[in-house]
CSV table of C-alpha atoms and ligand atoms in Angstrom, one decimal:
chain,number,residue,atom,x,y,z
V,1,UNK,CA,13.8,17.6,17.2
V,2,UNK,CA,17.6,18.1,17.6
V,3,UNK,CA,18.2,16.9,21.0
V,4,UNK,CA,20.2,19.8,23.3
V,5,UNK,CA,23.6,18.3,25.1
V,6,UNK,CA,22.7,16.7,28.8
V,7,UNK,CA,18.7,17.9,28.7
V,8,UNK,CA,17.0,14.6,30.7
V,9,UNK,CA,14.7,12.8,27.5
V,10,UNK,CA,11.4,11.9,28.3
V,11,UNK,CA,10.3,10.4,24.9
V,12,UNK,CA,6.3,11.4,26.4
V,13,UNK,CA,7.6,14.8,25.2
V,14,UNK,CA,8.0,14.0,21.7
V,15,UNK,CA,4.6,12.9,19.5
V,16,UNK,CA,5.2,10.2,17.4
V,17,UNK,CA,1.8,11.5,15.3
V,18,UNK,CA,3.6,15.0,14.9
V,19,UNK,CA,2.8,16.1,11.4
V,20,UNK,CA,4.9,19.0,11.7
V,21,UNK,CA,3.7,22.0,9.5
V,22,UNK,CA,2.0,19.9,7.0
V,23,UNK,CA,-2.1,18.5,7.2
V,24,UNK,CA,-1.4,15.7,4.7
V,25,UNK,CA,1.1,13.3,3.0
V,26,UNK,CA,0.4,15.1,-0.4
V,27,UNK,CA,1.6,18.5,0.5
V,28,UNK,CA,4.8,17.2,1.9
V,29,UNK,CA,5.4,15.6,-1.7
V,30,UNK,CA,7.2,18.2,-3.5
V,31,UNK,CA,9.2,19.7,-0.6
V,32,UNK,CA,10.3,16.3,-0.2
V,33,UNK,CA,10.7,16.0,-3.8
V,34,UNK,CA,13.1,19.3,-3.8
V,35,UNK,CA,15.1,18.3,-0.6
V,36,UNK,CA,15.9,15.2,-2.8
V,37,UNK,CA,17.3,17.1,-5.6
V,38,UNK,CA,19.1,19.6,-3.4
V,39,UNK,CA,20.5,16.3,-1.9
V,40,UNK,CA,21.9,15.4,-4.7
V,41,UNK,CA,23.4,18.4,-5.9
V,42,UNK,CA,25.4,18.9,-2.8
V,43,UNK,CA,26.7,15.5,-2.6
V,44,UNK,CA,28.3,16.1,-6.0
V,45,UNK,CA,30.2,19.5,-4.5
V,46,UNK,CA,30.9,17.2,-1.3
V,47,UNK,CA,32.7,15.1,-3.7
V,48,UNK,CA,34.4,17.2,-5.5
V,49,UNK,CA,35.2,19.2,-2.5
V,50,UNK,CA,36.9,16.7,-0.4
V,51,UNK,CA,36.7,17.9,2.8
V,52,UNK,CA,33.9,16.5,5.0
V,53,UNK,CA,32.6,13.0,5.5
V,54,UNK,CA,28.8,12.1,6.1
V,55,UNK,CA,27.9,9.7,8.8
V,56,UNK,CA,24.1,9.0,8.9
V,57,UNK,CA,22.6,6.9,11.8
V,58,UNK,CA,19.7,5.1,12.1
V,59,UNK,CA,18.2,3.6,14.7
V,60,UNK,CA,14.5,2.8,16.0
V,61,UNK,CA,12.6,-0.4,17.1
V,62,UNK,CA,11.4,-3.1,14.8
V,63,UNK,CA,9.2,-1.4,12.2
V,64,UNK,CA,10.2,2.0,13.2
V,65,UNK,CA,11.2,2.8,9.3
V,66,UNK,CA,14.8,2.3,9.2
V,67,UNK,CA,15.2,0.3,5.4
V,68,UNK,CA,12.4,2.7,4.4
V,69,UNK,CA,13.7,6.5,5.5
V,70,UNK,CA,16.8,4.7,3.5
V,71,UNK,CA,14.5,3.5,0.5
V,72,UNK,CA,12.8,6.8,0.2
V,73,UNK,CA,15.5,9.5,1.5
V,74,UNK,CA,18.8,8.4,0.2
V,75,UNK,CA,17.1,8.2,-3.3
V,76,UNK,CA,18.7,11.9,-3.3
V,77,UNK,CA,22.1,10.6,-3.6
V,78,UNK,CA,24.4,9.0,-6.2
V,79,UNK,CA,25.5,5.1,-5.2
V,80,UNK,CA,29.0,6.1,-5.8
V,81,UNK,CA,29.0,8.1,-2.9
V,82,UNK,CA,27.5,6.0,-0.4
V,83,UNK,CA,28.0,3.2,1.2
V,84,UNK,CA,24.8,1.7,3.0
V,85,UNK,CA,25.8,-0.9,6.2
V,86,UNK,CA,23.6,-3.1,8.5
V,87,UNK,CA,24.8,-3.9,11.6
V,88,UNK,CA,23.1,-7.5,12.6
V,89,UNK,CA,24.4,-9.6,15.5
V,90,UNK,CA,27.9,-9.7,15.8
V,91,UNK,CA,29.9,-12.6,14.2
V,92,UNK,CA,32.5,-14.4,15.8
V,93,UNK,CA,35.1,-12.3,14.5
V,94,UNK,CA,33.5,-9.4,16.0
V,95,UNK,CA,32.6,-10.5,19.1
V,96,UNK,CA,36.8,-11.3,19.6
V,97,UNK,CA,36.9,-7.4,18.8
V,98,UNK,CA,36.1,-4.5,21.1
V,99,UNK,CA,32.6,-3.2,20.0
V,100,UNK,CA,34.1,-0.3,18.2
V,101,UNK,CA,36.0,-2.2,15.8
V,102,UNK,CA,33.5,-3.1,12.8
V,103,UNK,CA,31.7,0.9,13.6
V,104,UNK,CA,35.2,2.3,12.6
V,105,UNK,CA,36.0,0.2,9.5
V,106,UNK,CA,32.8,1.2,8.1
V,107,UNK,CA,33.0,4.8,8.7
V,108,UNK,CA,32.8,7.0,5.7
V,109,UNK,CA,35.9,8.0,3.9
V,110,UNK,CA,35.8,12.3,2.5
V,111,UNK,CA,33.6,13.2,0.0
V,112,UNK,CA,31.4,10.1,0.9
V,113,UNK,CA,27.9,9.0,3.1
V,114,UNK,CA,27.7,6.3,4.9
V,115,UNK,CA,24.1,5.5,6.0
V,116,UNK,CA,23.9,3.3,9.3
V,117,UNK,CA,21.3,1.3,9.4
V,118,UNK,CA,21.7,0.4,13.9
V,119,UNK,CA,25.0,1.1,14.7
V,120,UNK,CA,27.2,0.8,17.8
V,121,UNK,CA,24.0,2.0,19.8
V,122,UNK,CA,22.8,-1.6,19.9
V,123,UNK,CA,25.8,-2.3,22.4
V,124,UNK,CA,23.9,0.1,24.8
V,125,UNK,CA,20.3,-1.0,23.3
V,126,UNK,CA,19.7,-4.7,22.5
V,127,UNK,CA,22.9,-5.5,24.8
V,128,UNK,CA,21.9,-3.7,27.5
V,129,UNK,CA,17.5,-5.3,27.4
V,130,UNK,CA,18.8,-8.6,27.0
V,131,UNK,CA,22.0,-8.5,29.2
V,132,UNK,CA,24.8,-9.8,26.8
V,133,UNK,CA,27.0,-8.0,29.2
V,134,UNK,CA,26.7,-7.2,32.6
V,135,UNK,CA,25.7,-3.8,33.7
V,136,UNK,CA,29.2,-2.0,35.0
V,137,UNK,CA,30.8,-3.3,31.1
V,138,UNK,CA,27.9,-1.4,29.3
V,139,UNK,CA,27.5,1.6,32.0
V,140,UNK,CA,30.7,3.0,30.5
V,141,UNK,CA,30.4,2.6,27.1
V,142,UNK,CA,28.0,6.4,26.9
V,143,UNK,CA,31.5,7.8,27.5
V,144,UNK,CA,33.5,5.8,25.3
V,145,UNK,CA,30.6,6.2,22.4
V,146,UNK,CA,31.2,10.1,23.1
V,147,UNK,CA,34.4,9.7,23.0
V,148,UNK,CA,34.7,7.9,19.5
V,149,UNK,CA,32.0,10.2,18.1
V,150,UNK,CA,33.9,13.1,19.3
V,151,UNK,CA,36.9,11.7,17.7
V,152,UNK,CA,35.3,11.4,14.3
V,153,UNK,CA,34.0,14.7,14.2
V,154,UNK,CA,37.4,16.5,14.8
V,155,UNK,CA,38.8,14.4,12.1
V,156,UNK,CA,36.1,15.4,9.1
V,157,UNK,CA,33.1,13.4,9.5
V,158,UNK,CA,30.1,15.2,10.2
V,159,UNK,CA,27.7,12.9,12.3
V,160,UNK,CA,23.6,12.8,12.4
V,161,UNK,CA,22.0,10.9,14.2
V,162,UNK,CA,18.1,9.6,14.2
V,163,UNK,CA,15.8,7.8,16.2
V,164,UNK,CA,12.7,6.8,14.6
V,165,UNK,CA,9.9,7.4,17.3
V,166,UNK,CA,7.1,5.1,16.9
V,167,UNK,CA,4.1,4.7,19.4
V,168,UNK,CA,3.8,1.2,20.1
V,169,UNK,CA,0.1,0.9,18.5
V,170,UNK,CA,1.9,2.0,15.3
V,171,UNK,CA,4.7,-0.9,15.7
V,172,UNK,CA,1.9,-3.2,16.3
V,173,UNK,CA,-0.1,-2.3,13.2
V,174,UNK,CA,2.9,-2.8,11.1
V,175,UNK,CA,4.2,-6.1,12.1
V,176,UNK,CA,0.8,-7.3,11.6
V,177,UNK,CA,1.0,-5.6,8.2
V,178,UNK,CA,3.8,-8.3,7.6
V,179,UNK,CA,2.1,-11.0,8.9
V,180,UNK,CA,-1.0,-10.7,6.2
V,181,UNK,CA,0.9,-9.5,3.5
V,182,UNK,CA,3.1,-12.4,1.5
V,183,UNK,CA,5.3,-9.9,0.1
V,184,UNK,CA,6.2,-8.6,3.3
V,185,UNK,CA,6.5,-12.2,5.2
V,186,UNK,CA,10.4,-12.3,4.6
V,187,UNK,CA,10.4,-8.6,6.7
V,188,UNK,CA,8.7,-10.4,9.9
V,189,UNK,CA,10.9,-12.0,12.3
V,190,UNK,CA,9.0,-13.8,15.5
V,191,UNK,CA,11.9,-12.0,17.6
V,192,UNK,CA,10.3,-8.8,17.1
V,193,UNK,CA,6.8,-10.0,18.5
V,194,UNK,CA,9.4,-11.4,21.4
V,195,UNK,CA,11.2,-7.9,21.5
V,196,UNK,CA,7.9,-6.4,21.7
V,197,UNK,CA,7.2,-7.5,25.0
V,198,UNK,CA,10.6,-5.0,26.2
V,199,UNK,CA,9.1,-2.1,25.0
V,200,UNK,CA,9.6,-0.6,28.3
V,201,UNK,CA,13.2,-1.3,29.2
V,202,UNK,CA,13.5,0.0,25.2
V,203,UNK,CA,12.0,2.7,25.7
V,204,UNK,CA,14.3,3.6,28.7
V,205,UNK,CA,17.8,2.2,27.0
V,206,UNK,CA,16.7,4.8,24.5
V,207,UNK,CA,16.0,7.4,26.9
V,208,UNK,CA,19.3,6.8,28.3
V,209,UNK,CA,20.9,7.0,25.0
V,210,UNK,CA,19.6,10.4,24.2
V,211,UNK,CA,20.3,11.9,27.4
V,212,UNK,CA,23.6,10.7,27.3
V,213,UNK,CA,24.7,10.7,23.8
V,214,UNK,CA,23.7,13.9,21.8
V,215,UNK,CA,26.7,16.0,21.9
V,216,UNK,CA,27.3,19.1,20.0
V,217,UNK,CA,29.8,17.0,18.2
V,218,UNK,CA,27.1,14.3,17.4
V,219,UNK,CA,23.5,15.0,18.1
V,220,UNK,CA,20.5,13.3,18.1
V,221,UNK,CA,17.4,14.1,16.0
V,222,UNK,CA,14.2,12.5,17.6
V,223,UNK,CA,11.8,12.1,14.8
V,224,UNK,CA,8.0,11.8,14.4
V,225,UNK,CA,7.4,8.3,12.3
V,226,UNK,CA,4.2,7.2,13.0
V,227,UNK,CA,3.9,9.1,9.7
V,228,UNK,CA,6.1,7.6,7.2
V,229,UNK,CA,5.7,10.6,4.5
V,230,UNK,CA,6.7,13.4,7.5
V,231,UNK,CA,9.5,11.3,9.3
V,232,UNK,CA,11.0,11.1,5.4
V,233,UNK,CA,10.7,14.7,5.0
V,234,UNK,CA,12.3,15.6,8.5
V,235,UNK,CA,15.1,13.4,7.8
V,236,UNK,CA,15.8,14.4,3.9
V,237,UNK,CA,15.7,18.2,5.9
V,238,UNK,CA,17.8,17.6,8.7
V,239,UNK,CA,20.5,16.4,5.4
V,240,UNK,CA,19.9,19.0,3.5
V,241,UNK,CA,20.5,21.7,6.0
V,242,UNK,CA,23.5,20.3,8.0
V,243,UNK,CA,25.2,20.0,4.2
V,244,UNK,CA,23.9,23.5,3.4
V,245,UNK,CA,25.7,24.6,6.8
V,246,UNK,CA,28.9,23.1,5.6
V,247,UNK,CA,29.3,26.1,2.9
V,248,UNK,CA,30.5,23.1,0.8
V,249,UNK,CA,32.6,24.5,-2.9
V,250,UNK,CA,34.2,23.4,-6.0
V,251,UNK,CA,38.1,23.2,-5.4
V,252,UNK,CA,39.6,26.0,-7.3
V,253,UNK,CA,41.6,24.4,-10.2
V,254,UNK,CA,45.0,23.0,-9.8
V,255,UNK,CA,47.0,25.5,-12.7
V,256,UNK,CA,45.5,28.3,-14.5
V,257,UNK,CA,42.9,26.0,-17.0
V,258,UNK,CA,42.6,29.1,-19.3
V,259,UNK,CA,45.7,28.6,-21.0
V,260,UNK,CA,45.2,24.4,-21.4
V,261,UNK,CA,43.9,23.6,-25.3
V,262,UNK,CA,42.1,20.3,-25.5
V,263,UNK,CA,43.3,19.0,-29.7
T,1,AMP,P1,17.4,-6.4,11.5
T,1,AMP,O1,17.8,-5.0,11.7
T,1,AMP,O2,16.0,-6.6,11.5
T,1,AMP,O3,18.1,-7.0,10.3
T,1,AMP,O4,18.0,-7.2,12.8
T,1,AMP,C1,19.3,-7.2,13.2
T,1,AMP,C2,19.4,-7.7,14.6
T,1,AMP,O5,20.7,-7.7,15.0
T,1,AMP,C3,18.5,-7.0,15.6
T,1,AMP,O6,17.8,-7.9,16.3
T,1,AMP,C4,19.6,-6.3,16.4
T,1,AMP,O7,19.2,-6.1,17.8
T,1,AMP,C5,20.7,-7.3,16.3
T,1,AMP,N1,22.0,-6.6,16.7
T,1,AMP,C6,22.6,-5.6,16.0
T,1,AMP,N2,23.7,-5.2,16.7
T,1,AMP,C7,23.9,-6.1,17.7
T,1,AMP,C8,24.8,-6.2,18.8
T,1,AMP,N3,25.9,-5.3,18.9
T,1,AMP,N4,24.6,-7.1,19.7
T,1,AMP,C9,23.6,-8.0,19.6
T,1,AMP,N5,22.6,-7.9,18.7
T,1,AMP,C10,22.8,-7.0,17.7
T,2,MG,MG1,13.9,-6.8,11.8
């Protein structure tokens, strides 16, 4: 699922049914369950460590899962070490920014998570479908994204990225899931029906973006989410194991605690 640097991504490649090793939602429970836990246990020595910072990335087409993988996955983790930030259109004051400007304010600090939910990929996504900005301004901004990820991960943030691949029967079955559910109107926009009928050009902006974009600094993680039980579990794994990786320890204390009496 970890897309290699500069292979060409045909998302036809990648089920979005893919169910992985597991034959039902109830047998992914307690490995999902565990991964949690584990989650949690190494976001306390990521704390306490102060070393690395955790830069999550979310992105996917309406209904693709993005405020659920973050309902269900980042359960694991403690609120005081993670900041959760959705990136909507951009307000004035942004828009008199480069594009950049409110990704890098909102970048995680050591010790910490921060969980994107869209990112700066929407300046090469939404921007590019609905032509906010002509084609030879957004053209360049692969290399600049690079560049700026790149940047990040030399300076302690460890970035993972995910795009929530859904088939487009799936998206249609869950807007129409918020259309006959009251509790779920609020969640339907009539912009995604309208956004619906890009599919296509999404489909290639996103091809684009993972052909272009997953570095060995940054990469991308193309997951299965038809499902929503198995796209949480790849996710919660894909965590786990790049914090695992990070060989992540208590600092050693200060002054020699053995000879400190508490009265
Ligand atoms: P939602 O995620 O449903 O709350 O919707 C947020 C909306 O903001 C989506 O329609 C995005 O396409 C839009 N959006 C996010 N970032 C940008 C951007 N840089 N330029 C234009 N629209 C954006
Ligand atoms: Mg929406």
């Amino acid at each position: 699922m970890r897309v290699k640097p500069s292979t060409k991504v045909s998302l036809k490649d990648y089920d979005p049914n893919d169910t992985g090793p597991f034959r039902s939602a109830d047998e992914a429970e307690a490995p999902l369950r565990d991964l949690r836990e584990e989650m949690g246990k190494l976001q306390n020595i990521l704390y306490a460590d102060n070393r690395w910072a955790i830069l999550v990335i979310l992105q996917g087409l309406d209904a693709a899962g993005k405020d659920g993988t973050i309902r269900h996955v980042m359960s694991g983790l403690s609120p005081l070490g993670v900041n959760v930030v959705s990136f909507k259109v951009p307000s004035d004051e942004e828009k008199a920014h480069d594009y950049l400007w409110r990704i890098h304010k909102a970048t995680p600090s050591r010790g910490h998570f921060a969980i994107f939910n869209r990112s700066h990929y929407e300046d090469v996504l939404v921007v590019r479908v609905h032509e906010l900005v002509p084609r030879k301004v957004w053209k360049h901004r692969f290399r600049q994204i690079n560049e700026f990820e790149r940047t990040l991960e030399e300076n302690h943030t460890v970035l993972l990225k995910f795009f929530l691949h859904i088939s487009k029967d799936e998206q249609k079955a869950r807007l129409q899931e918020r259309l006959s559910d009251p509790t779920r109107y609020w969640k339907f926009s009539v912009a995604d029906v309208e956004e619906r009928r890009h599919w296509s050009a999404y489909r290639q902006a996103y091809e684009d973006v993972l052909t272009k974009c997953s570095t060995k600094a940054a990469p991308w993680h193309v997951v299965p989410a038809n499902h929503k039980w198995y796209r949480n579990f790849v996710v919660a794994q894909t965590i786990v194991e790049t914090l695992r990786d990070l060989k992540l320890r208590y600092p050693e204390p200060k002054e020699d605690l053995s000879k400190i009496t508490v009265e």
